[in-house]
GROMACS .gro file of C-alpha atoms in nm:
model
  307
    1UNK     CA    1   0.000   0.000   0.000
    2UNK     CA    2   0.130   0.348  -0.081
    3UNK     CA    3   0.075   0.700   0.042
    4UNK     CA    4   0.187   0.981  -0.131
    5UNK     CA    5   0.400   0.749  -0.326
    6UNK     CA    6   0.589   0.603   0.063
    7UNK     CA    7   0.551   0.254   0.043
    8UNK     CA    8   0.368   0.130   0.413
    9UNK     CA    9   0.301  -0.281   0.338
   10UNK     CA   10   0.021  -0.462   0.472
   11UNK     CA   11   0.056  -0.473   0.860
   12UNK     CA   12   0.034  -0.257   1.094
   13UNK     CA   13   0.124  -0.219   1.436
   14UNK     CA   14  -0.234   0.016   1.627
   15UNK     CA   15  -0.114   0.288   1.879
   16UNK     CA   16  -0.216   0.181   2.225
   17UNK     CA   17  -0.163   0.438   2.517
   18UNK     CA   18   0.089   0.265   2.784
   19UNK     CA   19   0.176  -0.008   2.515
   20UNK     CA   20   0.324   0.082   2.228
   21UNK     CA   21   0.665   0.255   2.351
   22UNK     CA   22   0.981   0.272   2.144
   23UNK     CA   23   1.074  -0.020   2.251
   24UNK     CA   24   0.792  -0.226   2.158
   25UNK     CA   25   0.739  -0.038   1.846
   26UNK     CA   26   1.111  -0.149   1.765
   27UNK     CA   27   1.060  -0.562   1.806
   28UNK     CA   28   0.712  -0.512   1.590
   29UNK     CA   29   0.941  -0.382   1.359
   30UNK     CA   30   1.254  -0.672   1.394
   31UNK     CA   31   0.900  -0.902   1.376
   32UNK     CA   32   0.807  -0.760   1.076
   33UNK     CA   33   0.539  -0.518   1.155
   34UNK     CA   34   0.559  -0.271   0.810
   35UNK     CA   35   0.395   0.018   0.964
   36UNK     CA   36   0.422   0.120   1.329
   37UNK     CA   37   0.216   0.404   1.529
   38UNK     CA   38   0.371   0.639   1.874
   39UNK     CA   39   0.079   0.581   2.162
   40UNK     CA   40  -0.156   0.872   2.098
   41UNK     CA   41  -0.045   1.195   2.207
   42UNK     CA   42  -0.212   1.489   2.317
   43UNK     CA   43  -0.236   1.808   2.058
   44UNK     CA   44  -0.280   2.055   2.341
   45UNK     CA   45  -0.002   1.904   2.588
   46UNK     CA   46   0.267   1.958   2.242
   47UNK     CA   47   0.126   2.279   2.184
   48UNK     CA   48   0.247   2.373   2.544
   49UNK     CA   49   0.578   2.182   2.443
   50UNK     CA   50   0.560   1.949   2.698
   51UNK     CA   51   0.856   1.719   2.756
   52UNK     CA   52   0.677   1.414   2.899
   53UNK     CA   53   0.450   1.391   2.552
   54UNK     CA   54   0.744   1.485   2.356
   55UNK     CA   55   0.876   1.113   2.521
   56UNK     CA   56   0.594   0.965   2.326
   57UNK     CA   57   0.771   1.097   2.008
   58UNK     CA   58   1.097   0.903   2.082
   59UNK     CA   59   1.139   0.671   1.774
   60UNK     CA   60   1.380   0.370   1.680
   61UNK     CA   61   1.631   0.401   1.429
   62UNK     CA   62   1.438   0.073   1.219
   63UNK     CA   63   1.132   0.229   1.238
   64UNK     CA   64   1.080   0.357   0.826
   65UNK     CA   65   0.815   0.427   0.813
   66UNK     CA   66   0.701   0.578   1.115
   67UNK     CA   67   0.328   0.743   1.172
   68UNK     CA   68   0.225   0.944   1.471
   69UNK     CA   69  -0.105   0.981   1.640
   70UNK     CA   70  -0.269   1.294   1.775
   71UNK     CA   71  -0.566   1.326   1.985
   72UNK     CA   72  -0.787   1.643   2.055
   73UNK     CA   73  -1.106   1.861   2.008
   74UNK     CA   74  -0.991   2.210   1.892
   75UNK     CA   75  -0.952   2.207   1.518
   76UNK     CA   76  -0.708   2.561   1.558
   77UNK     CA   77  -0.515   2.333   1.779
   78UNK     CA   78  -0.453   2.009   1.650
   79UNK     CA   79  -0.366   2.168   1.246
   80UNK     CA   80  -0.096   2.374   1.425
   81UNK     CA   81   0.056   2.078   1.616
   82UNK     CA   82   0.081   1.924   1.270
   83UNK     CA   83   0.296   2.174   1.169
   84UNK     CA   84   0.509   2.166   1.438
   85UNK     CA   85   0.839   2.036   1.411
   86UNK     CA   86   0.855   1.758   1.656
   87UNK     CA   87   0.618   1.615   1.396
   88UNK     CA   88   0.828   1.601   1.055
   89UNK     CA   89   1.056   1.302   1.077
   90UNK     CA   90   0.699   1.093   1.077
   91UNK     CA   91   0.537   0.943   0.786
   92UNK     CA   92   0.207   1.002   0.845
   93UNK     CA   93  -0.027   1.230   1.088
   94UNK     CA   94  -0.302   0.989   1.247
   95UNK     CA   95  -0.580   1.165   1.399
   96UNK     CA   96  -0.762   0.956   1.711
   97UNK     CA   97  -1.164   0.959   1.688
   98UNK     CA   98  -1.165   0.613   1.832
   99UNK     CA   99  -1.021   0.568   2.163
  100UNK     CA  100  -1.320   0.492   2.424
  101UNK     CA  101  -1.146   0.575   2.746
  102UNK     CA  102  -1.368   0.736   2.992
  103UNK     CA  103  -1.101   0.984   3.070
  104UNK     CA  104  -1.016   1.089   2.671
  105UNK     CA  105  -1.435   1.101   2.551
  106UNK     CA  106  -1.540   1.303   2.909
  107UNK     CA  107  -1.300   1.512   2.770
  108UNK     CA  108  -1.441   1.551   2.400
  109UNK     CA  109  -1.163   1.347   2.215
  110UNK     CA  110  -1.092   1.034   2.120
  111UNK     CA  111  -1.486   0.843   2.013
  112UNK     CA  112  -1.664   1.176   2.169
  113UNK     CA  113  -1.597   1.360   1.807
  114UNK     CA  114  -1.841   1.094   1.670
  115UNK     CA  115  -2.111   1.301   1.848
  116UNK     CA  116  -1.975   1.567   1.689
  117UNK     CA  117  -1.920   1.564   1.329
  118UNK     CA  118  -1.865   1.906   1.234
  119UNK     CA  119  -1.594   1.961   1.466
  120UNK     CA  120  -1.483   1.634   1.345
  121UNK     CA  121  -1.487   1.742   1.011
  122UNK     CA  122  -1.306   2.103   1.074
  123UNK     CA  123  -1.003   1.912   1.230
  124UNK     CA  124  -0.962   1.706   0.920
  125UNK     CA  125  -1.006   1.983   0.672
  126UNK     CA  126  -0.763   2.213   0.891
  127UNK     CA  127  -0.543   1.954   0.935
  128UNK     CA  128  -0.462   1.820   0.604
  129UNK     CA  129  -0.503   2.191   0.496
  130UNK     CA  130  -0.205   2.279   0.745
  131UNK     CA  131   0.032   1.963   0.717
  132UNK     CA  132   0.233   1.868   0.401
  133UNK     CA  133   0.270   1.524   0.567
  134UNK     CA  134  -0.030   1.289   0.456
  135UNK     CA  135  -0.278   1.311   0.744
  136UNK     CA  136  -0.498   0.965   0.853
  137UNK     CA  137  -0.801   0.926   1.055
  138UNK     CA  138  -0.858   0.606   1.277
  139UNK     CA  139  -1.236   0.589   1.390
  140UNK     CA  140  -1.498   0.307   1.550
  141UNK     CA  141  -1.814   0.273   1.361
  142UNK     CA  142  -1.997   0.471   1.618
  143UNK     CA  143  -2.083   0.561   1.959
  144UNK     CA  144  -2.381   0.430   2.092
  145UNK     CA  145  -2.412   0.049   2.128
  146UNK     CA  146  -2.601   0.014   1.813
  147UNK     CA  147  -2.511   0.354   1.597
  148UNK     CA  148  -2.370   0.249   1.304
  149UNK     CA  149  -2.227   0.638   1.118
  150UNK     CA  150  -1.936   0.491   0.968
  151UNK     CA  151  -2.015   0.552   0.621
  152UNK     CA  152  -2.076   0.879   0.705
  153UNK     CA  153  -1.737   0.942   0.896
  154UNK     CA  154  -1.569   0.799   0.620
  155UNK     CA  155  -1.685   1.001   0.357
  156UNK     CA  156  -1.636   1.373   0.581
  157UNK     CA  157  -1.253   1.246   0.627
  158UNK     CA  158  -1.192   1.141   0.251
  159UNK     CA  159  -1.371   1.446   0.125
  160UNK     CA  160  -1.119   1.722   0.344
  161UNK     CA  161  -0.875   1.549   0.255
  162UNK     CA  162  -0.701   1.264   0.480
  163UNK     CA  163  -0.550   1.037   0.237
  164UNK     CA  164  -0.590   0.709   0.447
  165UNK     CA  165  -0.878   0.611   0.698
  166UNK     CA  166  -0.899   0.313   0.958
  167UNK     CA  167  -1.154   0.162   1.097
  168UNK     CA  168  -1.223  -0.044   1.431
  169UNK     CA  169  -1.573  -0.286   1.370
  170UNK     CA  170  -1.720  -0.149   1.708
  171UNK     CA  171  -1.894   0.122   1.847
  172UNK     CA  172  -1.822   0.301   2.153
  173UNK     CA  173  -2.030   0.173   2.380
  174UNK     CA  174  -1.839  -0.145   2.325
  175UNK     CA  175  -1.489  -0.103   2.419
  176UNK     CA  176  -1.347  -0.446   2.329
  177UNK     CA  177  -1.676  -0.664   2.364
  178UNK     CA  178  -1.886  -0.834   2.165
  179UNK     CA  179  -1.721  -0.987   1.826
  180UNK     CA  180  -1.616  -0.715   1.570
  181UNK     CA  181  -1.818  -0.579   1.280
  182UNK     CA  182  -1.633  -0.693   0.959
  183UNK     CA  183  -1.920  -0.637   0.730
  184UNK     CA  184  -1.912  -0.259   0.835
  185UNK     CA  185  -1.525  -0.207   0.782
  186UNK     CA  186  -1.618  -0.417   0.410
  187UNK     CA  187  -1.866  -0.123   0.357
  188UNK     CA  188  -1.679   0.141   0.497
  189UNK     CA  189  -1.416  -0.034   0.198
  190UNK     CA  190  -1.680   0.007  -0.038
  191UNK     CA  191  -1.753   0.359  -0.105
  192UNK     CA  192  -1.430   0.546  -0.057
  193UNK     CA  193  -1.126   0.560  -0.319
  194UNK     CA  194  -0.828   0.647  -0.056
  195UNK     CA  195  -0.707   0.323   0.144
  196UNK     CA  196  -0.861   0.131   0.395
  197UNK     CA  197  -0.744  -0.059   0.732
  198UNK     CA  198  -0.937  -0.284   0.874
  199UNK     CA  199  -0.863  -0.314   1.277
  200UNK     CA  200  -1.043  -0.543   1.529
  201UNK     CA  201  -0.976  -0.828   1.716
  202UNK     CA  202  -0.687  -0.982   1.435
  203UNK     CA  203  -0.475  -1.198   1.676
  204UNK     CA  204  -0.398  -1.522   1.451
  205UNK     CA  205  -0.396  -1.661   1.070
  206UNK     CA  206  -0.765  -1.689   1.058
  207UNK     CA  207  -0.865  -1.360   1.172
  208UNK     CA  208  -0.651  -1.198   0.974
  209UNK     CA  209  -0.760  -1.411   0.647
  210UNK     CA  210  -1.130  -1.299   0.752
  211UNK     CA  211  -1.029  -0.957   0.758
  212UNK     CA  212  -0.848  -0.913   0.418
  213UNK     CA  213  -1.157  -1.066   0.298
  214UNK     CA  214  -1.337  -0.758   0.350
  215UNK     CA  215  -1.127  -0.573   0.094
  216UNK     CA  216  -0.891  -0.384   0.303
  217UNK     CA  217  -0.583  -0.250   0.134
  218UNK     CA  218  -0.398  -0.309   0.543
  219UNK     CA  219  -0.453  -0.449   0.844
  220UNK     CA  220  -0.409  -0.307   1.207
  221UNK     CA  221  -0.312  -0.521   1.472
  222UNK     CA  222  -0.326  -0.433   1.857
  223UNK     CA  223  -0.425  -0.667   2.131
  224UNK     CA  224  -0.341  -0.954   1.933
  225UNK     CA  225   0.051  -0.805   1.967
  226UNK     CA  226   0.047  -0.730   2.353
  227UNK     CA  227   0.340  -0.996   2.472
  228UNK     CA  228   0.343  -1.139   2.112
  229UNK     CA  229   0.542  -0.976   1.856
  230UNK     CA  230   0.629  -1.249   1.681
  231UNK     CA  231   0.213  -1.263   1.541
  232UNK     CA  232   0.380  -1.005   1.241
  233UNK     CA  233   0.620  -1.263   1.193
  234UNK     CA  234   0.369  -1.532   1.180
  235UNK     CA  235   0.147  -1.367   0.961
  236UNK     CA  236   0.405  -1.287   0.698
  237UNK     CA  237   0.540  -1.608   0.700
  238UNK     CA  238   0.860  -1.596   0.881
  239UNK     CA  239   1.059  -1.714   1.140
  240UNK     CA  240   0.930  -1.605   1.446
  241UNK     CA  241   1.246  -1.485   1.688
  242UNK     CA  242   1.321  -1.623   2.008
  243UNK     CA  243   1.052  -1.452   2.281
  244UNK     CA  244   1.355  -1.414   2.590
  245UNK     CA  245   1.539  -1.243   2.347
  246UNK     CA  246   1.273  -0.999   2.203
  247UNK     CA  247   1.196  -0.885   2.582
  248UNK     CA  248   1.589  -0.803   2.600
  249UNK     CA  249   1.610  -0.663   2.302
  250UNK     CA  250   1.277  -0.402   2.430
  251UNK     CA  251   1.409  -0.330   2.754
  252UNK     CA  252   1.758  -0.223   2.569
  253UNK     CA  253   1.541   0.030   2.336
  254UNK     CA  254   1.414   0.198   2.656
  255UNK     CA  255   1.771   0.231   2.792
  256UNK     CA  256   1.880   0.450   2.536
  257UNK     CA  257   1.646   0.705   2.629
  258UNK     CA  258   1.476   0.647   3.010
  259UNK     CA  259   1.570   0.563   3.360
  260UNK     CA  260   1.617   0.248   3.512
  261UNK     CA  261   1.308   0.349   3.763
  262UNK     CA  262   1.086   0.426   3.435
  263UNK     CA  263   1.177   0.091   3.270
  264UNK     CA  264   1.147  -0.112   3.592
  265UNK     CA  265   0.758   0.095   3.609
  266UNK     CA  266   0.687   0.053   3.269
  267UNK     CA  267   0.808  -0.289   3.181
  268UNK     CA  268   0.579  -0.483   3.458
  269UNK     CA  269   0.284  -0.489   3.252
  270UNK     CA  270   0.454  -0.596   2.946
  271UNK     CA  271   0.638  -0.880   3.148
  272UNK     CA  272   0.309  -1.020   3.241
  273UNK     CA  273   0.199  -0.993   2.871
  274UNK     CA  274   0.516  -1.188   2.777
  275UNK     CA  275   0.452  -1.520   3.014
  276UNK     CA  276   0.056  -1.538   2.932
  277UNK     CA  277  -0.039  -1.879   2.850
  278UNK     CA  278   0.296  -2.039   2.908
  279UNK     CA  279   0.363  -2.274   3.213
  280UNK     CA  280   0.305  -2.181   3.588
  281UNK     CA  281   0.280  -1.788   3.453
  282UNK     CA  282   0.000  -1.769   3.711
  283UNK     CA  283   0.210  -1.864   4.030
  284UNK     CA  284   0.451  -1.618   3.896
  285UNK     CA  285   0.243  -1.313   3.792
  286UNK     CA  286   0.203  -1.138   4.122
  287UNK     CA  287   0.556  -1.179   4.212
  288UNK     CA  288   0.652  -0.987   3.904
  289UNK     CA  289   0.399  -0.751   3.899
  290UNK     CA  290   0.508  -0.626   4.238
  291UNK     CA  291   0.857  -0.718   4.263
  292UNK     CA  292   1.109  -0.416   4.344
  293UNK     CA  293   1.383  -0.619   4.189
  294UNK     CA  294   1.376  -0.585   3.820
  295UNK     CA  295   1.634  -0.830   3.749
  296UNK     CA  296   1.484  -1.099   3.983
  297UNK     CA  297   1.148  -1.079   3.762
  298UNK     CA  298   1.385  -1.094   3.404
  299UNK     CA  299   1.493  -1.435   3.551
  300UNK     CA  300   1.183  -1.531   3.658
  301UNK     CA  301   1.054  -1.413   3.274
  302UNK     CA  302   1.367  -1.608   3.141
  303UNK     CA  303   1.315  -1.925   3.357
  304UNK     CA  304   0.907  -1.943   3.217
  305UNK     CA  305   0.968  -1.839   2.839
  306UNK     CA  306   1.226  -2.130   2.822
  307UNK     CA  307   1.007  -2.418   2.947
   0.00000   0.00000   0.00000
């Protein structure tokens, strides 16, 4: 799949707040993720040139290309952040109206612009009006349990001007339940000319079969990554790389740019993604996820991922 003539492949590696750091971002990549996304960051907080969201910008040398994803209500706002120069070495601009976090919609962004599809439509326009870098939109198909205004969405982003859309098969009210709706993100495929990604619960071969089979021209993968990098690998038919040495090779990303205390913070939850569903993980869990000693819970990670 190409944008603007950049080449981005086939699969994609979803921003997720708290999960997708430059370290895991890097081992998608090494996996053979072909497009990978910062954790959404917040247009107002870079406006104020805040440090800790300039963090979220931190990318890895392998990462080419690279998109970043900006979240926010105030069209002014979010079309000057995307001219900002933090925001050149990326690929592609990525504007959030899907995130259903209580804290992000109370605060009219993320899934709350759904309610609101003029503003929705003003950040798009102003954005892609402001930005020489290809600006995407990634959106749910609604936000009450059963509204259903993808279609809709679709058509406001393509027609001011974002050159790529992607779509999540649920609504809102959702979250992550229920099974997602592929014959919406087919639809949604249907009636718009710039490219399509189709994102919802892709986590093995057959999902991700089903979901090219709606037409897509990519497909996003997030969950279905959390401890499991090697599912890029899997999916494009290669050698998947040894899982011990993966969780090294993410804890040495974050070294070259944060503190031990914000690794040893940081990495707990990702250690607990990395045993799931392999032997005695659940005698194990609680002792990692509180342990003060970093390097005792590696050993405990190494001593599970090698039974």
């Amino acid at each position: 799949m190409q944008i603007n003539g950049k080449e981005l492949g086939k699969i994609f590696l979803a921003p997720m707040a708290g999960v997708t750091d430059v370290g895991f971002r890097h081992i998608c990549r090494m996996c053979g993720a072909d497009l990978t996304f910062t954790e959404m960051v917040s247009a107002k907080a870079l406006s104020f040139d805040s440090s800790k969201t300039k963090e979220l910008l931190i990318t890895s040398k392998i990462e080419n290309p690279v998109a970043v994803q900006i979240f926010g209500h105030e069209p002014e706002v979010m079309a000057n952040v995307c001219k900002c120069p933090d925001l050149q070495k990326f690929d592609l601009i990525d504007i959030n109206f899907g995130c259903p976090a209580p804290k992000i919609v109370n605060n009219g962004d993320g899934s709350a612009l759904l309610k609101n599809l003029k503003v929705l439509e003003a950040i798009v326009k102003q954005c892609a009006k402001s930005s020489d870098k290809p600006i995407s939109c990634k959106f749910r198909k609604g936000f009450g349990l059963n509204d259903n205004i993808s279609t809709t969405v679709a058509k406001i982003c393509e027609d001011n001007g974002a050159k790529m859309i992607t779509i999540h098969g649920r609504t809102r009210a959702q979250m992550y339940s229920g099974d997602v709706d592929l014959e919406t993100i087919a639809k949604v495929k249907s009636i718009v000319k710039i490219p399509v990604v189709g994102n919802g619960d892709v986590v093995d071969e057959n999902s991700y079969n089903q979901m090219l089979q709606t037409g897509v021209d990519a497909v996003m993968i997030g969950r279905g990554a959390l401890g499991n990098p090697n599912i890029f690998s899997i999916l494009k038919g290669l050698n998947p790389l040894d899982k011990y040495s993966l969780v090294e090779e993410h804890i040495n990303q974050l070294k070259q740019h944060f503190s031990d205390k914000y690794i040893n913070v940081t990495m707990r939850k990702h250690l607990l993604w990395y045993i799931a569903g392999t032997k005695n993980a659940t005698l194990y869990k609680q002792k990692i996820a509180t342990s003060e000693n970093f390097d005792e819970s590696l050993k405990l990670v190494k001593m599970l991922l090698s039974q």
